[in-house]
Amino acid sequence: MFFKHISKTMGWPFATVYLSLVIGAIYFTFVTVPNALNSNHWPQVQGQVINGELIQRKRTTKNGNVISVFSAKIYFQYSVGNNEYSAYHVKWADHNSGDNIQKAMMEQYPANTKVTVFYNPKKPSAAVLQPGLSFAHIVTGLFLLISIALMAFVLYRNARNRR
């Protein structure tokens, strides 16, 4: 009903973006942030870095400029009980940033390095090398909060002007 009302007054593109931001904020608030916070208290085991790769993707900005976005994937293995696992998350949500940050991460975790792995005791296949909230969490949270607030303000102004 709310989506129908927004799409009727503001158009379906606006309503779709708004709904996507709200769903993203809910997922971020109730899944990503709790996982990051809980990872500080997860059990630790020793693991080993298998290899890493720096992935470069091209993105086009709104004004047509093409930029490079980098993400480092550090593949590591670890054992919990009698089970062997592999993962590639160094931090929760720090996947895309400048090449210097990602290259530094690659240098920090060269192949065959012994590492401390923090794993989720309820789901041992979920693990990170650096637990806790990251800078990306703060930036993402602020972006979602500001975006939703601005769109809510636009909705409010539109409803007020219709009266």
PDB file of C-alpha atoms in Angstrom:
ATOM      1  CA  MET A   1       0.000   0.000   0.000  1.00  0.00           C
ATOM      2  CA  PHE A   2       2.763   2.445   0.949  1.00  0.00           C
ATOM      3  CA  PHE A   3       4.698   1.579  -2.235  1.00  0.00           C
ATOM      4  CA  LYS A   4       1.542   2.033  -4.308  1.00  0.00           C
ATOM      5  CA  HIS A   5       0.911   5.453  -2.732  1.00  0.00           C
ATOM      6  CA  ILE A   6       4.495   6.622  -3.337  1.00  0.00           C
ATOM      7  CA  SER A   7       4.515   5.344  -6.911  1.00  0.00           C
ATOM      8  CA  LYS A   8       1.203   7.092  -7.587  1.00  0.00           C
ATOM      9  CA  THR A   9       2.360  10.454  -6.238  1.00  0.00           C
ATOM     10  CA  MET A  10       6.069  10.413  -7.177  1.00  0.00           C
ATOM     11  CA  GLY A  11       6.348   7.864  -9.973  1.00  0.00           C
ATOM     12  CA  TRP A  12       7.546   4.269  -9.943  1.00  0.00           C
ATOM     13  CA  PRO A  13      11.300   5.026 -10.438  1.00  0.00           C
ATOM     14  CA  PHE A  14      11.351   7.123  -7.259  1.00  0.00           C
ATOM     15  CA  ALA A  15       9.307   4.517  -5.373  1.00  0.00           C
ATOM     16  CA  THR A  16      11.581   1.689  -6.551  1.00  0.00           C
ATOM     17  CA  VAL A  17      14.745   3.516  -5.467  1.00  0.00           C
ATOM     18  CA  TYR A  18      13.176   4.439  -2.129  1.00  0.00           C
ATOM     19  CA  LEU A  19      12.003   0.877  -1.478  1.00  0.00           C
ATOM     20  CA  SER A  20      15.436  -0.496  -2.450  1.00  0.00           C
ATOM     21  CA  LEU A  21      17.150   1.873  -0.021  1.00  0.00           C
ATOM     22  CA  VAL A  22      14.784   0.920   2.793  1.00  0.00           C
ATOM     23  CA  ILE A  23      15.293  -2.816   2.163  1.00  0.00           C
ATOM     24  CA  GLY A  24      19.062  -2.264   1.965  1.00  0.00           C
ATOM     25  CA  ALA A  25      18.996  -0.335   5.240  1.00  0.00           C
ATOM     26  CA  ILE A  26      17.013  -3.100   6.949  1.00  0.00           C
ATOM     27  CA  TYR A  27      19.447  -5.776   5.729  1.00  0.00           C
ATOM     28  CA  PHE A  28      22.442  -3.638   6.678  1.00  0.00           C
ATOM     29  CA  THR A  29      21.027  -2.897  10.147  1.00  0.00           C
ATOM     30  CA  PHE A  30      19.855  -6.385  11.028  1.00  0.00           C
ATOM     31  CA  VAL A  31      22.377  -8.624   9.204  1.00  0.00           C
ATOM     32  CA  THR A  32      25.628  -6.929   8.223  1.00  0.00           C
ATOM     33  CA  VAL A  33      26.222  -4.733  11.289  1.00  0.00           C
ATOM     34  CA  PRO A  34      25.352  -7.472  13.836  1.00  0.00           C
ATOM     35  CA  ASN A  35      27.691  -9.913  12.035  1.00  0.00           C
ATOM     36  CA  ALA A  36      30.476  -7.348  12.142  1.00  0.00           C
ATOM     37  CA  LEU A  37      29.898  -6.558  15.817  1.00  0.00           C
ATOM     38  CA  ASN A  38      29.541 -10.221  16.790  1.00  0.00           C
ATOM     39  CA  SER A  39      32.718 -11.175  14.933  1.00  0.00           C
ATOM     40  CA  ASN A  40      34.713  -9.485  17.725  1.00  0.00           C
ATOM     41  CA  HIS A  41      33.558 -12.297  20.024  1.00  0.00           C
ATOM     42  CA  TRP A  42      33.788 -15.231  17.625  1.00  0.00           C
ATOM     43  CA  PRO A  43      36.162 -18.108  18.378  1.00  0.00           C
ATOM     44  CA  GLN A  44      39.591 -17.973  16.776  1.00  0.00           C
ATOM     45  CA  VAL A  45      41.598 -20.648  14.984  1.00  0.00           C
ATOM     46  CA  GLN A  46      44.839 -20.598  13.055  1.00  0.00           C
ATOM     47  CA  GLY A  47      44.546 -20.626   9.310  1.00  0.00           C
ATOM     48  CA  GLN A  48      46.700 -20.106   6.273  1.00  0.00           C
ATOM     49  CA  VAL A  49      46.463 -17.750   3.326  1.00  0.00           C
ATOM     50  CA  ILE A  50      46.253 -19.721   0.092  1.00  0.00           C
ATOM     51  CA  ASN A  51      46.495 -16.833  -2.350  1.00  0.00           C
ATOM     52  CA  GLY A  52      45.076 -13.436  -3.138  1.00  0.00           C
ATOM     53  CA  GLU A  53      43.895 -11.550  -6.154  1.00  0.00           C
ATOM     54  CA  LEU A  54      43.264  -7.907  -6.837  1.00  0.00           C
ATOM     55  CA  ILE A  55      40.096  -7.528  -8.867  1.00  0.00           C
ATOM     56  CA  GLN A  56      39.624  -4.347 -10.888  1.00  0.00           C
ATOM     57  CA  ARG A  57      36.212  -3.364 -12.167  1.00  0.00           C
ATOM     58  CA  LYS A  58      35.326  -0.403 -14.347  1.00  0.00           C
ATOM     59  CA  ARG A  59      32.370   1.712 -13.271  1.00  0.00           C
ATOM     60  CA  THR A  60      30.793   4.637 -15.059  1.00  0.00           C
ATOM     61  CA  THR A  61      29.863   7.636 -12.917  1.00  0.00           C
ATOM     62  CA  LYS A  62      26.729   9.736 -13.413  1.00  0.00           C
ATOM     63  CA  ASN A  63      28.668  12.286 -15.467  1.00  0.00           C
ATOM     64  CA  GLY A  64      30.061   9.578 -17.782  1.00  0.00           C
ATOM     65  CA  ASN A  65      33.571   9.226 -16.331  1.00  0.00           C
ATOM     66  CA  VAL A  66      34.944   5.709 -16.123  1.00  0.00           C
ATOM     67  CA  ILE A  67      36.599   4.888 -12.813  1.00  0.00           C
ATOM     68  CA  SER A  68      38.345   1.796 -11.506  1.00  0.00           C
ATOM     69  CA  VAL A  69      37.084   0.114  -8.352  1.00  0.00           C
ATOM     70  CA  PHE A  70      39.309  -2.457  -6.687  1.00  0.00           C
ATOM     71  CA  SER A  71      38.632  -5.327  -4.348  1.00  0.00           C
ATOM     72  CA  ALA A  72      41.148  -7.692  -2.806  1.00  0.00           C
ATOM     73  CA  LYS A  73      40.139 -11.277  -2.283  1.00  0.00           C
ATOM     74  CA  ILE A  74      42.416 -13.028   0.173  1.00  0.00           C
ATOM     75  CA  TYR A  75      41.650 -16.742   0.076  1.00  0.00           C
ATOM     76  CA  PHE A  76      42.440 -18.595   3.297  1.00  0.00           C
ATOM     77  CA  GLN A  77      41.807 -22.023   4.797  1.00  0.00           C
ATOM     78  CA  TYR A  78      41.112 -23.055   8.360  1.00  0.00           C
ATOM     79  CA  SER A  79      39.797 -26.035  10.298  1.00  0.00           C
ATOM     80  CA  VAL A  80      37.019 -26.180  12.865  1.00  0.00           C
ATOM     81  CA  GLY A  81      36.688 -29.577  14.485  1.00  0.00           C
ATOM     82  CA  ASN A  82      37.190 -32.153  11.756  1.00  0.00           C
ATOM     83  CA  ASN A  83      35.946 -29.858   8.984  1.00  0.00           C
ATOM     84  CA  GLU A  84      38.110 -27.855   6.589  1.00  0.00           C
ATOM     85  CA  TYR A  85      36.797 -24.466   5.400  1.00  0.00           C
ATOM     86  CA  SER A  86      37.931 -21.753   3.038  1.00  0.00           C
ATOM     87  CA  ALA A  87      36.850 -18.123   2.877  1.00  0.00           C
ATOM     88  CA  TYR A  88      38.001 -14.807   1.446  1.00  0.00           C
ATOM     89  CA  HIS A  89      36.559 -12.031   3.660  1.00  0.00           C
ATOM     90  CA  VAL A  90      39.258 -10.005   5.353  1.00  0.00           C
ATOM     91  CA  LYS A  91      36.715  -7.592   6.868  1.00  0.00           C
ATOM     92  CA  TRP A  92      32.966  -7.318   6.799  1.00  0.00           C
ATOM     93  CA  ALA A  93      31.931  -4.964   3.975  1.00  0.00           C
ATOM     94  CA  ASP A  94      35.370  -3.654   2.939  1.00  0.00           C
ATOM     95  CA  HIS A  95      35.212  -4.916  -0.617  1.00  0.00           C
ATOM     96  CA  ASN A  96      35.517  -1.894  -2.866  1.00  0.00           C
ATOM     97  CA  SER A  97      37.917   0.971  -2.398  1.00  0.00           C
ATOM     98  CA  GLY A  98      41.002   2.578  -3.825  1.00  0.00           C
ATOM     99  CA  ASP A  99      43.788   0.451  -5.212  1.00  0.00           C
ATOM    100  CA  ASN A 100      46.295   1.567  -2.538  1.00  0.00           C
ATOM    101  CA  ILE A 101      44.146   0.214   0.299  1.00  0.00           C
ATOM    102  CA  GLN A 102      43.477  -3.055  -1.485  1.00  0.00           C
ATOM    103  CA  LYS A 103      47.136  -3.486  -2.544  1.00  0.00           C
ATOM    104  CA  ALA A 104      48.210  -2.910   1.070  1.00  0.00           C
ATOM    105  CA  MET A 105      45.778  -5.631   2.113  1.00  0.00           C
ATOM    106  CA  MET A 106      47.322  -7.981  -0.459  1.00  0.00           C
ATOM    107  CA  GLU A 107      50.803  -7.208   0.905  1.00  0.00           C
ATOM    108  CA  GLN A 108      49.613  -7.780   4.482  1.00  0.00           C
ATOM    109  CA  TYR A 109      48.393 -11.291   3.622  1.00  0.00           C
ATOM    110  CA  PRO A 110      50.817 -12.945   1.175  1.00  0.00           C
ATOM    111  CA  ALA A 111      50.367 -16.605   0.211  1.00  0.00           C
ATOM    112  CA  ASN A 112      51.357 -19.203   2.823  1.00  0.00           C
ATOM    113  CA  THR A 113      51.077 -16.701   5.700  1.00  0.00           C
ATOM    114  CA  LYS A 114      49.709 -18.049   8.981  1.00  0.00           C
ATOM    115  CA  VAL A 115      46.667 -16.002  10.061  1.00  0.00           C
ATOM    116  CA  THR A 116      44.204 -15.832  12.920  1.00  0.00           C
ATOM    117  CA  VAL A 117      40.717 -16.591  11.636  1.00  0.00           C
ATOM    118  CA  PHE A 118      37.564 -15.458  13.463  1.00  0.00           C
ATOM    119  CA  TYR A 119      34.698 -17.796  12.570  1.00  0.00           C
ATOM    120  CA  ASN A 120      30.999 -17.794  13.313  1.00  0.00           C
ATOM    121  CA  PRO A 121      30.362 -20.629  15.806  1.00  0.00           C
ATOM    122  CA  LYS A 122      26.808 -21.077  14.445  1.00  0.00           C
ATOM    123  CA  LYS A 123      28.021 -21.187  10.847  1.00  0.00           C
ATOM    124  CA  PRO A 124      31.757 -22.023  10.764  1.00  0.00           C
ATOM    125  CA  SER A 125      31.972 -21.399   7.013  1.00  0.00           C
ATOM    126  CA  ALA A 126      31.524 -17.653   7.716  1.00  0.00           C
ATOM    127  CA  ALA A 127      34.848 -16.164   8.768  1.00  0.00           C
ATOM    128  CA  VAL A 128      36.955 -13.011   8.675  1.00  0.00           C
ATOM    129  CA  LEU A 129      40.567 -12.127   9.355  1.00  0.00           C
ATOM    130  CA  GLN A 130      39.814  -8.700  10.836  1.00  0.00           C
ATOM    131  CA  PRO A 131      36.695  -8.676  13.027  1.00  0.00           C
ATOM    132  CA  GLY A 132      34.504  -5.736  13.963  1.00  0.00           C
ATOM    133  CA  LEU A 133      33.033  -2.719  12.227  1.00  0.00           C
ATOM    134  CA  SER A 134      35.003  -1.180   9.418  1.00  0.00           C
ATOM    135  CA  PHE A 135      35.127   2.286   7.916  1.00  0.00           C
ATOM    136  CA  ALA A 136      32.893   0.978   5.119  1.00  0.00           C
ATOM    137  CA  HIS A 137      30.146   0.245   7.664  1.00  0.00           C
ATOM    138  CA  ILE A 138      30.158   3.829   8.853  1.00  0.00           C
ATOM    139  CA  VAL A 139      30.121   5.253   5.320  1.00  0.00           C
ATOM    140  CA  THR A 140      27.383   2.851   4.184  1.00  0.00           C
ATOM    141  CA  GLY A 141      25.269   3.584   7.255  1.00  0.00           C
ATOM    142  CA  LEU A 142      25.584   7.336   6.742  1.00  0.00           C
ATOM    143  CA  PHE A 143      24.779   7.014   3.037  1.00  0.00           C
ATOM    144  CA  LEU A 144      21.647   4.966   3.737  1.00  0.00           C
ATOM    145  CA  LEU A 145      20.515   7.260   6.536  1.00  0.00           C
ATOM    146  CA  ILE A 146      21.016  10.465   4.531  1.00  0.00           C
ATOM    147  CA  SER A 147      19.459   8.990   1.365  1.00  0.00           C
ATOM    148  CA  ILE A 148      16.346   7.759   3.155  1.00  0.00           C
ATOM    149  CA  ALA A 149      15.996  11.042   5.065  1.00  0.00           C
ATOM    150  CA  LEU A 150      16.300  13.104   1.852  1.00  0.00           C
ATOM    151  CA  MET A 151      13.772  10.966   0.040  1.00  0.00           C
ATOM    152  CA  ALA A 152      11.383  11.113   3.014  1.00  0.00           C
ATOM    153  CA  PHE A 153      11.750  14.911   2.966  1.00  0.00           C
ATOM    154  CA  VAL A 154      10.918  14.966  -0.763  1.00  0.00           C
ATOM    155  CA  LEU A 155       7.851  12.821  -0.073  1.00  0.00           C
ATOM    156  CA  TYR A 156       6.795  15.125   2.752  1.00  0.00           C
ATOM    157  CA  ARG A 157       7.226  18.264   0.601  1.00  0.00           C
ATOM    158  CA  ASN A 158       5.333  16.660  -2.274  1.00  0.00           C
ATOM    159  CA  ALA A 159       2.441  15.647   0.005  1.00  0.00           C
ATOM    160  CA  ARG A 160       2.377  19.097   1.584  1.00  0.00           C
ATOM    161  CA  ASN A 161       2.319  20.873  -1.792  1.00  0.00           C
ATOM    162  CA  ARG A 162      -0.619  18.740  -2.978  1.00  0.00           C
ATOM    163  CA  ARG A 163      -2.838  20.023  -0.170  1.00  0.00           C
TER     164      ARG A 163
END
